[in-house]
Amino acid sequence: MHARIEAEFTGRGPILTNLPRYEKRGGQLEMALAVADALTSETNLMVEAGTGIGKSFAYLVPLIYWTLKEGRKAVVATGTKVLQNQLVAKDLPFLADHSDIPFKFEVLYGQENFFCRRRAGMVAQYGLFDDPDQASELERIATWASQESGVFEDYQEPISPGLKGQISRRSEACLRRNCTYYVECPYYRKRRAAEQADIIVINHLLFFAHLESAGKLLPEFGAAVFDEAQRLEQVAASYFGVRLTSIGLSLLCSRIYNPRRGSGIAPKLPGFPALKPKLRALIEETRLAADNFFMNIANLLKPYETKKRIRAAGCVPNDLEQPLDDLSGFLFEKAKDTDDENLSFELISLGDRVSVAKGAVVSFLDMADANSVYWIEASDRNDRVSIHSALIDVSEMMRNSVWNQSWTNILTSATLTVGKRFDFTAERIGFKGRTLWIGSPFDYEQNALTYVGHDLVSPKHEAWAERMPQRVGELLKVSEGRALVLFTSYATLNKTVEALEEEVSKKHTVLVQGRTSRNVLLDEFRFDTSSVLFATTSFWEGVDIPGESLVMLVITRLPFEVPDDPRAEAILEGYRRQGKEPFTAYQLPLSVLRFRQGIGRLIRRDDDYGVIAVLDSRIVKRAYGRLFLDSMPPAPVVFNLLEVQRFFENH
Ligand code: SF4
């Protein structure tokens, strides 16, 4: 296997030489050989592969050789849909077309992404629509599903969210082999295809759902690759928590029975008139208890708060558990009594969801898990209130349920290290195994420049918010727009846009996060090559804009975790209890990782060039700034705008 890999990544193999822009990259071969070693020795491996290595091929090629040699399956789990699509629509088809050994791959999604013909038939039969237009919408979807994949992902039009929830697969409402549509069912067709595949592409969430289902969702596999592994901790922490919203619970009640409109599933039951008084009372009791529960929750927030950590059990009276229990019990009982199989399964499904809501309420109020953090959220007008929990420390769970299992794990990402060390990431997710760092092959010394606004006051100083926008304006003049300006808060973003928009928009299109969807913003930014995009948290990663549209990346402030985030706060407390200094042990390394994700937006291809402008002078004035500087790509560092100007004149 190693000889074939070596031949492949040195331009002597049958596959990669067919790539239109393929160039030999030392780092790619090094990574591919390390992945092959890990697979053959069954040792877990974590690889940081700098941007431009071509890491997906560096793990896919050895994975293909290994699956075929061993006759075992591998799963590849991604953190984002973008990468999942790239693997399934580009990389794997290319490898399948050019590989000298045949292999099969398949993509699997969560069950909510699959059209369920049985449930859809029932919705149509009983007219369970939120509005009459949904009848024709469902007809179009059903026709499409009968001819195409039946995976909503592939449907070209938007689907009404209420309808989608009613016609997608739900485990507890699925008849499985007893279903009339089992053979052509999109979900089982995919499952059967996955059984035949060598490589199965999923996302991180589905991997955790597989763990939670005690290994029932995926076929048996011998290797798991986690790409975008920097996201694993957050995904695991929220997956194993709870979330219940006032709106979700209200909608669930309406699906069962809405006495005012006479709608919901219940009126379709034979003998409904006899059940009506009891069900009406149950629904009204549940709604009243839910209203009180969420009102009490909202009252725990001060007028200016939208989020608050809950520190003691029983923060509000538990008057909701019993009505939810009564309601689910009633639904399960009626499910047994009805002869209509479709209605019966739908009642079971609704009863199950009510039961899950009850579990969330109990778990939230009891706060029995010392390794979970609990909090509440509400919209400004308190019309959307929710309760939440998440795991604080996922390391032990990950160690027991993932790293110490029988399969081999490969983790990769462009940002896993702090100062080229894996300690922080490995500790956060409890990873045990080999680590490998491979730098980016891009020529940062020639093609990039780091500018530091060293003369600006610290962002902790009030004057920074006044002076920083002015410096952004100066940088945008030098780069002639073509910039992504990253913030750590909406408040500063809005103030900066307010200060600059009039002037900047005379020459460039000004794009601002929040004014339209992320995809539309990124498309406009990509196609309007002199535009400027002002954005915050979610744009620090996953933005891939090569070429002239992005030659100036402004990091306005070092991205330290907001200390009032409940989970971050709980993590900091944990470090304090262990006698560790939370800033050094957690906030600083986490901030360095985010900073690296941000600066990774600039150079995406070997012919890209540009300036990283850091407007947080703490990077050179505070001792910890060294860790940020040491984690940056090797571009020359300058402190003068004239040098930035000279850089652009030369490129
Ligand atoms: S097998 Fe399950 S998911 Fe598929 S159509 Fe039947 S009930 Fe729906």
Short mmCIF file of C-alpha atoms in Angstrom, two decimals, residues 227-394:
data_model
loop_
_atom_site.label_atom_id
_atom_site.label_comp_id
_atom_site.label_asym_id
_atom_site.label_seq_id
_atom_site.Cartn_x
_atom_site.Cartn_y
_atom_site.Cartn_z
CA ASP A 227 -12.33 16.16 8.79
CA GLU A 228 -12.83 19.70 10.15
CA ALA A 229 -11.99 18.08 13.49
CA GLN A 230 -11.70 21.48 15.18
CA ARG A 231 -15.51 21.38 15.41
CA LEU A 232 -15.80 18.03 17.17
CA GLU A 233 -15.81 19.29 20.75
CA GLN A 234 -18.62 21.79 20.22
CA VAL A 235 -20.75 19.34 18.22
CA ALA A 236 -20.35 16.60 20.84
CA ALA A 237 -21.07 18.99 23.71
CA SER A 238 -24.38 20.17 22.24
CA TYR A 239 -25.42 16.81 20.80
CA PHE A 240 -25.43 15.23 24.24
CA GLY A 241 -27.34 18.11 25.79
CA VAL A 242 -31.02 19.09 25.76
CA ARG A 243 -32.93 21.89 24.05
CA LEU A 244 -36.63 22.65 24.33
CA THR A 245 -38.26 25.77 22.91
CA SER A 246 -41.62 27.30 23.77
CA ILE A 247 -42.47 27.51 20.07
CA GLY A 248 -41.52 23.88 19.42
CA LEU A 249 -43.72 22.65 22.24
CA SER A 250 -46.63 24.81 21.11
CA LEU A 251 -46.32 23.47 17.55
CA LEU A 252 -46.23 19.92 18.87
CA CYS A 253 -49.51 20.51 20.74
CA SER A 254 -51.07 21.90 17.53
CA ARG A 255 -49.98 18.84 15.59
CA ILE A 256 -51.88 16.70 18.12
CA TYR A 257 -55.00 18.82 18.43
CA ASN A 258 -55.80 22.49 18.04
CA PRO A 259 -59.25 22.92 19.66
CA ARG A 260 -59.69 26.43 18.27
CA ARG A 261 -59.19 25.42 14.63
CA GLY A 262 -60.35 21.84 15.06
CA SER A 263 -57.12 20.75 13.34
CA GLY A 264 -54.37 18.25 14.15
CA ILE A 265 -54.24 14.48 13.97
CA ALA A 266 -56.75 13.76 16.74
CA PRO A 267 -59.94 14.81 14.86
CA LYS A 268 -59.08 12.15 12.25
CA LEU A 269 -59.34 9.37 14.82
CA PRO A 270 -62.44 7.18 14.60
CA GLY A 271 -64.59 7.92 17.63
CA PHE A 272 -63.04 11.36 18.08
CA PRO A 273 -66.26 12.97 19.43
CA ALA A 274 -66.08 10.65 22.44
CA LEU A 275 -62.39 11.44 23.02
CA LYS A 276 -62.71 15.15 22.42
CA PRO A 277 -63.47 16.40 25.97
CA LYS A 278 -60.59 14.45 27.51
CA LEU A 279 -58.10 15.39 24.80
CA ARG A 280 -59.18 19.01 24.83
CA ALA A 281 -58.59 19.12 28.59
CA LEU A 282 -55.16 17.47 28.23
CA ILE A 283 -54.06 19.87 25.49
CA GLU A 284 -55.33 22.91 27.38
CA GLU A 285 -53.61 21.77 30.56
CA THR A 286 -50.34 21.19 28.71
CA ARG A 287 -50.51 24.55 26.96
CA LEU A 288 -51.30 26.37 30.18
CA ALA A 289 -48.51 24.59 32.05
CA ALA A 290 -46.08 25.28 29.18
CA ASP A 291 -47.04 28.97 29.10
CA ASN A 292 -46.46 29.25 32.86
CA PHE A 293 -43.24 27.27 32.70
CA PHE A 294 -41.72 29.40 29.95
CA MET A 295 -43.04 32.62 31.51
CA ASN A 296 -41.34 31.67 34.79
CA ILE A 297 -38.17 30.88 32.85
CA ALA A 298 -38.32 34.26 31.06
CA ASN A 299 -38.83 36.00 34.41
CA LEU A 300 -35.44 34.71 35.54
CA LEU A 301 -33.86 37.04 32.98
CA LYS A 302 -33.20 40.68 33.73
CA PRO A 303 -34.75 43.09 31.19
CA TYR A 304 -31.52 43.42 29.16
CA GLU A 305 -30.58 39.71 29.29
CA THR A 306 -31.28 37.19 26.52
CA LYS A 307 -29.26 34.32 27.97
CA LYS A 308 -28.54 33.20 31.52
CA ARG A 309 -26.81 30.29 33.15
CA ILE A 310 -28.87 28.34 35.69
CA ARG A 311 -26.83 27.24 38.66
CA ALA A 312 -29.32 25.54 40.99
CA ALA A 313 -31.79 22.72 40.44
CA GLY A 314 -35.51 23.52 40.45
CA CYS A 315 -35.13 27.08 39.16
CA VAL A 316 -38.88 27.20 38.39
CA PRO A 317 -41.77 25.02 39.64
CA ASN A 318 -42.09 21.72 37.82
CA ASP A 319 -45.74 22.00 36.78
CA LEU A 320 -45.11 20.84 33.23
CA GLU A 321 -43.84 17.28 33.72
CA GLN A 322 -47.20 15.82 34.76
CA PRO A 323 -49.30 17.30 31.92
CA LEU A 324 -46.69 16.12 29.40
CA ASP A 325 -46.70 12.69 30.98
CA ASP A 326 -50.51 12.52 30.88
CA LEU A 327 -50.60 13.67 27.28
CA SER A 328 -48.00 11.18 26.04
CA GLY A 329 -49.72 8.37 28.00
CA PHE A 330 -53.04 9.24 26.35
CA LEU A 331 -51.47 9.24 22.87
CA PHE A 332 -49.77 5.86 23.40
CA GLU A 333 -53.02 4.40 24.70
CA LYS A 334 -55.06 5.68 21.75
CA ALA A 335 -52.38 4.41 19.36
CA LYS A 336 -53.09 0.90 20.66
CA ASP A 337 -56.85 1.34 20.23
CA THR A 338 -56.89 2.52 16.63
CA ASP A 339 -57.02 0.06 13.72
CA ASP A 340 -55.68 2.58 11.22
CA GLU A 341 -51.97 1.70 11.15
CA ASN A 342 -50.92 5.10 9.78
CA LEU A 343 -52.76 7.01 12.47
CA SER A 344 -51.52 4.64 15.12
CA PHE A 345 -47.86 5.16 14.19
CA GLU A 346 -48.33 8.91 14.01
CA LEU A 347 -49.83 8.91 17.51
CA ILE A 348 -46.84 6.90 18.75
CA SER A 349 -44.50 9.37 17.10
CA LEU A 350 -46.27 12.36 18.66
CA GLY A 351 -46.40 10.62 22.05
CA ASP A 352 -42.69 9.95 21.76
CA ARG A 353 -41.94 13.60 21.05
CA VAL A 354 -44.06 14.70 24.02
CA SER A 355 -42.14 12.20 26.12
CA VAL A 356 -38.80 13.60 24.91
CA ALA A 357 -40.01 17.10 25.83
CA LYS A 358 -40.87 15.81 29.30
CA GLY A 359 -37.38 14.29 29.58
CA ALA A 360 -35.85 17.65 28.64
CA VAL A 361 -37.88 19.48 31.31
CA VAL A 362 -36.95 16.95 34.00
CA SER A 363 -33.28 16.84 33.07
CA PHE A 364 -33.13 20.66 32.96
CA LEU A 365 -34.85 21.16 36.31
CA ASP A 366 -33.01 18.33 38.11
CA MET A 367 -29.56 19.35 36.86
CA ALA A 368 -28.41 15.91 37.93
CA ASP A 369 -25.38 15.71 35.65
CA ALA A 370 -22.41 17.49 37.20
CA ASN A 371 -20.69 17.44 33.80
CA SER A 372 -23.46 19.46 32.12
CA VAL A 373 -24.08 23.17 32.04
CA TYR A 374 -27.66 24.47 32.01
CA TRP A 375 -28.95 27.76 30.68
CA ILE A 376 -31.99 29.60 29.38
CA GLU A 377 -32.48 31.89 26.42
CA ALA A 378 -35.20 34.29 25.33
CA SER A 379 -35.76 36.63 22.41
CA ASP A 380 -36.00 40.37 23.11
CA ARG A 381 -39.78 40.26 23.38
CA ASN A 382 -39.80 36.96 25.31
CA ASP A 383 -41.95 35.38 22.58
CA ARG A 384 -39.34 32.66 22.09
CA VAL A 385 -38.05 31.11 25.28
CA SER A 386 -35.91 28.01 25.52
CA ILE A 387 -34.06 25.77 27.97
CA HIS A 388 -30.69 24.20 27.18
CA SER A 389 -27.93 22.01 28.45
CA ALA A 390 -24.59 20.87 27.04
CA LEU A 391 -21.71 18.71 28.20
CA ILE A 392 -18.93 20.72 29.82
CA ASP A 393 -16.12 18.25 29.30
CA VAL A 394 -16.46 15.81 26.40
#
